[in-house]
Amino acid sequence: MPLKKLGGSSRKVMKYSPFKELSMPQSLVLPRPFDAHVHFRQGEMMDTAVKAISEYFAEGLVMPNTDPPVSQPGDIKLYRASIMAAADNEHFHPLMTFKILPDTSPSDICLFRNAGAVAGKVYPKNMTTNSHDGVENYPALFEVFEAMQEKNLVLCLHGEHPGEDIDTLDRERKFLRILALIARSFPRLRIVMEHISCRQSVETVLALPENVAASITVHHLVLTNDDVYGQNHHFCRPVIKKRSDRKALVQAATSGCPKFFFGSDSAPHSREKKECPVSCAGVFAPGIVSLPRLAQLFDENNALKSLERFLGHNGRRFYQLPDDPKKLPSLALIKEKSAIASDMGGVVPLCAGQTLPWRLET
Ligand code: NCD
Ligand code: ZN
């Protein structure tokens, strides 16, 4: 194209180009975020799992589905100490949870709280990683929920209906009746429907009172079921659903509504356990991937102004955590390309091998 067509005169073009080279990329400085759902694992996997979150987030809500589970009051302090050792980072605070089993006693709730737990988590039996000891009968746990309400602990629910003869794709939608029953029975109990994956969950969480909120992962916001077939690294529970579901999730996340906040559900499994005939469920979503990918999504939806609420403020408010941005270390998201590794410590992350349009700077 002739120069004068570009700028109107060759002089203008000459003047313009050096400034374009020097122009600053778009950037956002945020307080370090809160990841409201992480798996830190044990043993060899722990270092990779912990550092993937602790290097970028101020707090992470630590899931208790280790093997053996974090299900006794005495487990809380031990697991927390091993996480702190792996993180080796004074800026990171693990927030501890305990696994609620069918035989969890209401009298233990006070002990869990005194040990420093902020939440208890219910897994439906046999629905996800290490859930053979999960729950089938929710009303049988109502005394435990009552005690949690009295002690101001949060109830985290993996919201999929257990039992035979239900299509996997329908399990979350069918669970919403159980969610509504618990929410109505315990109006002062704070309840989080974890990693929601369908439109009906968004609608139900919005319709229920203020004590009910939901976390959303980055993979449920950017993938659809078409990205899962034949791709074990995208297989997780609840399974990723349709475009219409993703649209509802994106609307909820970008709306700024205080009921929705980020929980990565970063769930590393070794390459061998994913690339095999029967894959483990879980997507590995380290901060170096999730945060630039969310910046891209919010940017594409003209919602960058809501990103801080989704990544920090909304979750901290619900979990009653200190929320003074001035007291938190910061990180920057910059609209410049970043390449995502195809393997991180023997685990394949979300967006493996891709180049993202945003990059993270700590
Ligand atoms: C999680 C895991 O691997 O621990 N897997 C998953 O698919 N999300 C467990 C869970 O949160 O369901
Ligand atoms: Zn999880």
CSV table of C-alpha atoms and ligand atoms in Angstrom, one decimal:
chain,number,residue,atom,x,y,z
A,1,MET,CA,0.0,0.0,0.0
A,2,PRO,CA,1.4,3.5,-0.9
A,3,LEU,CA,2.5,5.4,2.1
A,4,LYS,CA,0.4,8.4,1.5
A,5,LYS,CA,-2.8,6.3,1.6
A,6,LEU,CA,-1.9,5.1,5.0
A,7,GLY,CA,-1.3,8.4,6.8
A,8,GLY,CA,-2.5,11.0,4.2
A,9,SER,CA,1.1,12.1,3.6
A,10,SER,CA,4.5,10.4,3.8
A,11,ARG,CA,5.5,12.8,6.6
A,12,LYS,CA,2.7,11.7,8.9
A,13,VAL,CA,3.6,8.1,8.4
A,14,MET,CA,7.2,8.7,9.3
A,15,LYS,CA,6.2,10.6,12.4
A,16,TYR,CA,3.6,7.9,13.4
A,17,SER,CA,5.6,4.7,13.2
A,18,PRO,CA,8.2,5.3,16.0
A,19,PHE,CA,5.5,6.2,18.5
A,20,LYS,CA,3.5,3.1,17.6
A,21,GLU,CA,6.6,1.0,18.4
A,22,LEU,CA,6.9,2.7,21.8
A,23,SER,CA,3.2,2.6,22.8
A,24,MET,CA,2.6,0.9,26.0
A,25,PRO,CA,0.6,-2.4,26.0
A,26,GLN,CA,-2.7,-2.4,27.9
A,27,SER,CA,-2.1,-3.6,31.5
A,28,LEU,CA,-4.0,-4.2,34.7
A,29,VAL,CA,-2.5,-4.2,38.2
A,30,LEU,CA,-4.5,-6.3,40.6
A,31,PRO,CA,-4.2,-7.4,44.2
A,32,ARG,CA,-3.1,-11.0,44.3
A,33,PRO,CA,-6.3,-13.1,43.8
A,34,PHE,CA,-8.1,-15.7,45.8
A,35,ASP,CA,-8.4,-19.1,44.3
A,36,ALA,CA,-11.5,-20.7,46.0
A,37,HIS,CA,-10.9,-24.3,45.0
A,38,VAL,CA,-7.5,-26.0,44.6
A,39,HIS,CA,-6.1,-29.5,44.9
A,40,PHE,CA,-2.6,-29.6,46.5
A,41,ARG,CA,-2.3,-33.4,46.5
A,42,GLN,CA,0.4,-35.3,48.5
A,43,GLY,CA,3.9,-36.8,48.0
A,44,GLU,CA,5.7,-36.2,44.7
A,45,MET,CA,2.9,-34.2,43.1
A,46,MET,CA,2.6,-31.8,46.0
A,47,ASP,CA,5.4,-29.4,45.0
A,48,THR,CA,4.1,-28.8,41.5
A,49,ALA,CA,0.5,-28.6,42.7
A,50,VAL,CA,1.2,-26.1,45.4
A,51,LYS,CA,3.7,-23.8,43.6
A,52,ALA,CA,1.3,-23.6,40.6
A,53,ILE,CA,-1.1,-21.7,42.9
A,54,SER,CA,1.0,-20.2,45.7
A,55,GLU,CA,3.3,-18.2,43.4
A,56,TYR,CA,0.3,-16.2,42.1
A,57,PHE,CA,-2.5,-16.2,44.6
A,58,ALA,CA,-2.8,-14.6,48.0
A,59,GLU,CA,-5.1,-17.4,49.3
A,60,GLY,CA,-6.2,-20.8,48.1
A,61,LEU,CA,-9.0,-22.9,49.5
A,62,VAL,CA,-7.5,-26.4,49.8
A,63,MET,CA,-9.7,-29.4,48.9
A,64,PRO,CA,-9.5,-32.4,51.3
A,65,ASN,CA,-9.8,-35.3,48.8
A,66,THR,CA,-6.4,-36.6,49.4
A,67,ASP,CA,-5.8,-40.3,50.0
A,68,PRO,CA,-6.2,-40.7,52.9
A,69,PRO,CA,-8.6,-37.7,53.2
A,70,VAL,CA,-8.4,-34.7,55.4
A,71,SER,CA,-11.3,-35.9,57.5
A,72,GLN,CA,-10.1,-35.7,61.1
A,73,PRO,CA,-9.6,-32.5,63.1
A,74,GLY,CA,-5.9,-33.5,63.7
A,75,ASP,CA,-5.3,-33.7,59.9
A,76,ILE,CA,-5.8,-30.0,59.4
A,77,LYS,CA,-2.7,-28.6,61.0
A,78,LEU,CA,-0.4,-31.4,59.6
A,79,TYR,CA,-1.7,-30.9,56.0
A,80,ARG,CA,-1.4,-27.1,56.3
A,81,ALA,CA,2.2,-27.3,57.6
A,82,SER,CA,3.2,-29.5,54.6
A,83,ILE,CA,1.6,-27.0,52.2
A,84,MET,CA,3.4,-24.1,53.8
A,85,ALA,CA,6.7,-26.0,53.5
A,86,ALA,CA,6.0,-26.7,49.8
A,87,ALA,CA,4.9,-23.1,49.1
A,88,ASP,CA,7.9,-21.6,51.0
A,89,ASN,CA,6.2,-18.2,50.4
A,90,GLU,CA,5.1,-15.8,53.2
A,91,HIS,CA,2.6,-14.1,50.9
A,92,PHE,CA,0.5,-17.2,50.4
A,93,HIS,CA,-2.2,-18.4,52.8
A,94,PRO,CA,-3.7,-21.9,52.4
A,95,LEU,CA,-7.3,-21.9,53.7
A,96,MET,CA,-8.1,-25.4,55.0
A,97,THR,CA,-11.2,-27.6,54.5
A,98,PHE,CA,-12.2,-31.0,55.8
A,99,LYS,CA,-14.0,-33.8,54.0
A,100,ILE,CA,-17.5,-34.5,55.3
A,101,LEU,CA,-17.9,-38.3,55.3
A,102,PRO,CA,-21.2,-40.2,56.0
A,103,ASP,CA,-20.0,-40.8,59.5
A,104,THR,CA,-18.7,-37.3,60.3
A,105,SER,CA,-19.9,-36.3,63.8
A,106,PRO,CA,-21.6,-33.0,64.5
A,107,SER,CA,-19.4,-32.8,67.7
A,108,ASP,CA,-16.3,-32.7,65.6
A,109,ILE,CA,-17.3,-29.5,63.9
A,110,CYS,CA,-16.1,-27.3,66.8
A,111,LEU,CA,-12.7,-29.2,66.7
A,112,PHE,CA,-12.3,-28.6,62.9
A,113,ARG,CA,-13.0,-24.9,63.4
A,114,ASN,CA,-10.5,-24.7,66.3
A,115,ALA,CA,-7.9,-26.4,64.1
A,116,GLY,CA,-8.3,-23.5,61.6
A,117,ALA,CA,-10.6,-25.0,59.0
A,118,VAL,CA,-12.9,-22.5,57.2
A,119,ALA,CA,-15.1,-24.9,55.3
A,120,GLY,CA,-16.3,-28.5,55.1
A,121,LYS,CA,-16.7,-30.3,51.7
A,122,VAL,CA,-19.2,-32.9,50.6
A,123,TYR,CA,-18.3,-35.2,47.7
A,124,PRO,CA,-21.1,-37.3,46.2
A,125,LYS,CA,-20.1,-41.0,46.4
A,126,ASN,CA,-18.1,-42.3,43.4
A,127,MET,CA,-18.5,-39.1,41.3
A,128,THR,CA,-14.9,-37.9,41.2
A,129,THR,CA,-11.3,-38.4,42.3
A,130,ASN,CA,-11.1,-40.2,45.6
A,131,SER,CA,-14.8,-40.1,46.3
A,132,HIS,CA,-15.5,-43.8,47.1
A,133,ASP,CA,-16.1,-42.6,50.7
A,134,GLY,CA,-18.5,-39.9,49.6
A,135,VAL,CA,-22.1,-39.2,50.5
A,136,GLU,CA,-25.4,-40.6,49.1
A,137,ASN,CA,-27.8,-39.5,51.8
A,138,TYR,CA,-27.7,-35.7,52.3
A,139,PRO,CA,-30.5,-35.4,54.9
A,140,ALA,CA,-28.5,-37.8,57.1
A,141,LEU,CA,-25.9,-35.0,57.4
A,142,PHE,CA,-28.3,-32.3,58.6
A,143,GLU,CA,-27.0,-32.3,62.1
A,144,VAL,CA,-23.5,-31.7,60.8
A,145,PHE,CA,-24.8,-28.8,58.6
A,146,GLU,CA,-26.6,-27.4,61.7
A,147,ALA,CA,-23.4,-27.5,63.7
A,148,MET,CA,-21.5,-25.8,60.7
A,149,GLN,CA,-24.2,-23.1,60.6
A,150,GLU,CA,-23.7,-22.5,64.4
A,151,LYS,CA,-19.9,-22.4,64.1
A,152,ASN,CA,-20.0,-20.1,61.0
A,153,LEU,CA,-18.2,-22.6,58.7
A,154,VAL,CA,-18.8,-22.7,55.0
A,155,LEU,CA,-20.4,-25.7,53.3
A,156,CYS,CA,-18.7,-26.5,50.0
A,157,LEU,CA,-20.7,-28.9,47.7
A,158,HIS,CA,-19.5,-30.9,44.7
A,159,GLY,CA,-22.9,-30.6,43.1
A,160,GLU,CA,-23.6,-33.8,41.2
A,161,HIS,CA,-26.4,-36.2,42.1
A,162,PRO,CA,-25.0,-39.6,43.2
A,163,GLY,CA,-26.5,-42.9,42.4
A,164,GLU,CA,-27.1,-45.3,39.5
A,165,ASP,CA,-29.0,-44.6,36.3
A,166,ILE,CA,-28.4,-40.9,35.9
A,167,ASP,CA,-26.7,-39.5,32.8
A,168,THR,CA,-23.5,-37.8,33.7
A,169,LEU,CA,-24.6,-34.7,31.8
A,170,ASP,CA,-27.7,-34.4,34.0
A,171,ARG,CA,-26.1,-35.0,37.4
A,172,GLU,CA,-25.5,-31.3,38.2
A,173,ARG,CA,-28.9,-30.2,37.1
A,174,LYS,CA,-30.5,-33.0,39.2
A,175,PHE,CA,-28.4,-32.0,42.2
A,176,LEU,CA,-30.0,-28.5,42.4
A,177,ARG,CA,-33.0,-29.8,44.3
A,178,ILE,CA,-30.6,-31.0,47.0
A,179,LEU,CA,-28.9,-27.6,47.0
A,180,ALA,CA,-32.2,-25.8,47.4
A,181,LEU,CA,-33.3,-28.2,50.2
A,182,ILE,CA,-30.1,-27.5,52.2
A,183,ALA,CA,-30.2,-23.8,51.6
A,184,ARG,CA,-33.8,-23.5,52.7
A,185,SER,CA,-33.2,-25.7,55.8
A,186,PHE,CA,-30.1,-23.7,56.9
A,187,PRO,CA,-30.7,-20.1,56.0
A,188,ARG,CA,-27.6,-18.9,57.9
A,189,LEU,CA,-25.3,-21.5,56.5
A,190,ARG,CA,-23.0,-20.1,53.8
A,191,ILE,CA,-23.0,-22.6,51.0
A,192,VAL,CA,-20.8,-22.7,47.9
A,193,MET,CA,-21.9,-24.8,44.8
A,194,GLU,CA,-18.4,-25.6,43.6
A,195,HIS,CA,-17.3,-25.4,39.9
A,196,ILE,CA,-20.7,-24.9,38.4
A,197,SER,CA,-21.0,-26.1,34.8
A,198,CYS,CA,-24.6,-25.6,33.6
A,199,ARG,CA,-27.0,-22.8,32.9
A,200,GLN,CA,-29.5,-24.1,35.5
A,201,SER,CA,-26.9,-23.8,38.2
A,202,VAL,CA,-26.4,-20.1,37.4
A,203,GLU,CA,-30.2,-19.6,37.5
A,204,THR,CA,-30.6,-21.5,40.8
A,205,VAL,CA,-27.7,-19.8,42.6
A,206,LEU,CA,-29.2,-16.4,41.5
A,207,ALA,CA,-32.7,-17.4,42.7
A,208,LEU,CA,-31.6,-18.7,46.1
A,209,PRO,CA,-30.9,-16.3,49.0
A,210,GLU,CA,-27.6,-14.5,49.8
A,211,ASN,CA,-26.2,-17.5,51.7
A,212,VAL,CA,-25.7,-19.4,48.5
A,213,ALA,CA,-22.8,-18.6,46.0
A,214,ALA,CA,-20.9,-20.5,43.4
A,215,SER,CA,-17.3,-20.9,42.2
A,216,ILE,CA,-16.5,-21.1,38.5
A,217,THR,CA,-13.3,-22.6,36.9
A,218,VAL,CA,-11.5,-21.1,33.9
A,219,HIS,CA,-11.9,-24.4,31.9
A,220,HIS,CA,-15.7,-24.3,32.3
A,221,LEU,CA,-15.6,-20.7,31.0
A,222,VAL,CA,-13.6,-21.3,27.9
A,223,LEU,CA,-14.2,-24.9,26.8
A,224,THR,CA,-17.3,-26.8,25.6
A,225,ASN,CA,-18.0,-30.5,25.3
A,226,ASP,CA,-16.5,-30.4,21.8
A,227,ASP,CA,-13.1,-29.8,23.4
A,228,VAL,CA,-13.4,-32.8,25.6
A,229,TYR,CA,-14.1,-35.7,23.1
A,230,GLY,CA,-10.8,-37.6,22.6
A,231,GLN,CA,-8.9,-35.1,24.8
A,232,ASN,CA,-8.4,-36.7,28.2
A,233,HIS,CA,-6.6,-33.6,29.6
A,234,HIS,CA,-9.9,-31.7,29.3
A,235,PHE,CA,-11.8,-34.4,31.1
A,236,CYS,CA,-13.0,-33.3,34.6
A,237,ARG,CA,-16.0,-33.5,36.9
A,238,PRO,CA,-18.5,-32.0,36.5
A,239,VAL,CA,-17.9,-32.6,32.8
A,240,ILE,CA,-17.8,-29.6,30.5
A,241,LYS,CA,-21.2,-28.9,28.9
A,242,LYS,CA,-22.7,-27.1,26.0
A,243,ARG,CA,-22.1,-23.7,24.4
A,244,SER,CA,-25.4,-22.4,26.0
A,245,ASP,CA,-24.1,-23.4,29.4
A,246,ARG,CA,-20.8,-21.8,28.8
A,247,LYS,CA,-22.6,-18.6,27.8
A,248,ALA,CA,-24.5,-18.5,31.0
A,249,LEU,CA,-21.3,-19.1,33.0
A,250,VAL,CA,-19.5,-16.3,31.2
A,251,GLN,CA,-22.4,-13.9,31.8
A,252,ALA,CA,-22.3,-14.8,35.5
A,253,ALA,CA,-18.6,-14.4,35.9
A,254,THR,CA,-18.3,-11.2,34.0
A,255,SER,CA,-21.4,-9.6,35.5
A,256,GLY,CA,-19.6,-8.6,38.8
A,257,CYS,CA,-22.5,-10.3,40.7
A,258,PRO,CA,-21.1,-11.0,44.2
A,259,LYS,CA,-22.5,-14.6,44.1
A,260,PHE,CA,-19.9,-15.8,41.6
A,261,PHE,CA,-16.2,-16.0,42.1
A,262,PHE,CA,-13.1,-17.9,40.8
A,263,GLY,CA,-12.2,-21.4,41.9
A,264,SER,CA,-9.7,-22.9,39.5
A,265,ASP,CA,-10.2,-26.5,40.6
A,266,SER,CA,-6.6,-26.9,39.6
A,267,ALA,CA,-6.4,-30.7,39.8
A,268,PRO,CA,-3.1,-32.1,38.6
A,269,HIS,CA,-2.8,-35.8,37.6
A,270,SER,CA,0.4,-37.2,36.1
A,271,ARG,CA,0.5,-37.5,32.3
A,272,GLU,CA,0.4,-41.3,32.7
A,273,LYS,CA,-2.9,-41.1,34.7
A,274,LYS,CA,-4.5,-38.9,32.0
A,275,GLU,CA,-3.1,-40.5,28.8
A,276,CYS,CA,-4.4,-44.0,29.4
A,277,PRO,CA,-7.6,-46.0,28.6
A,278,VAL,CA,-9.5,-44.8,31.8
A,279,SER,CA,-8.4,-41.2,32.5
A,280,CYS,CA,-8.5,-39.6,36.0
A,281,ALA,CA,-10.9,-36.6,36.1
A,282,GLY,CA,-9.3,-33.2,36.6
A,283,VAL,CA,-7.8,-30.3,34.7
A,284,PHE,CA,-4.5,-28.7,35.8
A,285,ALA,CA,-5.0,-24.9,35.8
A,286,PRO,CA,-1.9,-23.2,37.3
A,287,GLY,CA,-2.1,-19.4,37.9
A,288,ILE,CA,0.4,-18.7,35.0
A,289,VAL,CA,-2.4,-20.1,32.7
A,290,SER,CA,-5.7,-19.3,34.4
A,291,LEU,CA,-5.0,-15.6,35.1
A,292,PRO,CA,-3.9,-14.6,31.5
A,293,ARG,CA,-6.7,-16.8,30.1
A,294,LEU,CA,-9.3,-15.1,32.3
A,295,ALA,CA,-7.9,-11.6,31.3
A,296,GLN,CA,-8.4,-12.7,27.6
A,297,LEU,CA,-11.9,-13.8,28.3
A,298,PHE,CA,-12.9,-10.7,30.3
A,299,ASP,CA,-11.3,-8.5,27.6
A,300,GLU,CA,-13.2,-10.2,24.8
A,301,ASN,CA,-16.4,-9.6,26.8
A,302,ASN,CA,-15.5,-5.9,27.5
A,303,ALA,CA,-15.6,-6.8,31.2
A,304,LEU,CA,-12.0,-6.2,32.4
A,305,LYS,CA,-13.5,-3.9,35.0
A,306,SER,CA,-15.2,-6.9,36.7
A,307,LEU,CA,-12.1,-9.1,36.8
A,308,GLU,CA,-10.9,-7.9,40.2
A,309,ARG,CA,-14.4,-8.7,41.7
A,310,PHE,CA,-14.4,-12.2,40.2
A,311,LEU,CA,-10.8,-12.9,41.2
A,312,GLY,CA,-10.8,-11.5,44.7
A,313,HIS,CA,-13.4,-9.3,46.2
A,314,ASN,CA,-16.5,-11.5,45.7
A,315,GLY,CA,-14.9,-14.7,47.1
A,316,ARG,CA,-13.2,-12.9,50.0
A,317,ARG,CA,-16.4,-11.2,51.0
A,318,PHE,CA,-18.3,-14.5,50.9
A,319,TYR,CA,-15.6,-16.3,52.9
A,320,GLN,CA,-15.3,-13.3,55.3
A,321,LEU,CA,-11.6,-12.9,54.5
A,322,PRO,CA,-9.7,-9.6,54.9
A,323,ASP,CA,-10.2,-7.7,51.7
A,324,ASP,CA,-8.0,-4.5,51.7
A,325,PRO,CA,-6.3,-4.3,48.4
A,326,LYS,CA,-3.6,-2.1,49.9
A,327,LYS,CA,-2.5,-4.8,52.2
A,328,LEU,CA,-2.2,-7.5,49.5
A,329,PRO,CA,0.8,-7.9,47.2
A,330,SER,CA,0.0,-7.1,43.6
A,331,LEU,CA,0.4,-8.7,40.2
A,332,ALA,CA,0.1,-7.4,36.7
A,333,LEU,CA,-1.7,-8.7,33.6
A,334,ILE,CA,-0.3,-7.3,30.4
A,335,LYS,CA,-1.7,-7.5,27.0
A,336,GLU,CA,1.4,-9.1,25.5
A,337,LYS,CA,1.8,-12.7,24.2
A,338,SER,CA,2.8,-15.5,26.6
A,339,ALA,CA,3.7,-19.0,25.6
A,340,ILE,CA,2.3,-21.8,27.8
A,341,ALA,CA,4.5,-24.8,28.3
A,342,SER,CA,3.3,-28.2,27.1
A,343,ASP,CA,4.4,-29.9,30.3
A,344,MET,CA,4.8,-28.6,33.9
A,345,GLY,CA,6.5,-31.1,36.3
A,346,GLY,CA,5.1,-34.1,34.4
A,347,VAL,CA,1.6,-32.7,34.2
A,348,VAL,CA,-0.1,-31.2,31.0
A,349,PRO,CA,-1.7,-27.9,31.9
A,350,LEU,CA,-4.8,-26.2,30.4
A,351,CYS,CA,-3.8,-24.4,27.2
A,352,ALA,CA,-0.7,-26.6,26.9
A,353,GLY,CA,1.6,-25.4,24.0
A,354,GLN,CA,-0.7,-22.4,23.2
A,355,THR,CA,0.3,-18.7,22.9
A,356,LEU,CA,-2.1,-16.5,24.9
A,357,PRO,CA,-2.6,-12.8,24.1
A,358,TRP,CA,-2.1,-11.8,27.8
A,359,ARG,CA,0.8,-12.5,30.1
A,360,LEU,CA,1.2,-12.5,33.9
A,361,GLU,CA,3.9,-10.6,35.8
A,362,THR,CA,4.4,-11.1,39.5
B,1,NCD,C1,-10.8,-33.3,41.1
B,1,NCD,C2,-9.5,-34.0,41.5
B,1,NCD,O1,-8.9,-34.6,40.7
B,1,NCD,O2,-9.2,-34.1,42.7
B,1,NCD,N1,-11.2,-33.7,39.8
B,1,NCD,C3,-12.0,-33.0,39.0
B,1,NCD,O3,-12.4,-33.6,37.9
B,1,NCD,N2,-12.5,-31.8,39.2
B,1,NCD,C4,-11.9,-33.5,42.1
B,1,NCD,C5,-13.1,-32.6,42.0
B,1,NCD,O4,-13.0,-31.5,42.3
B,1,NCD,O5,-14.1,-33.1,41.6
B,2,ZN,ZN,-11.9,-30.0,42.7
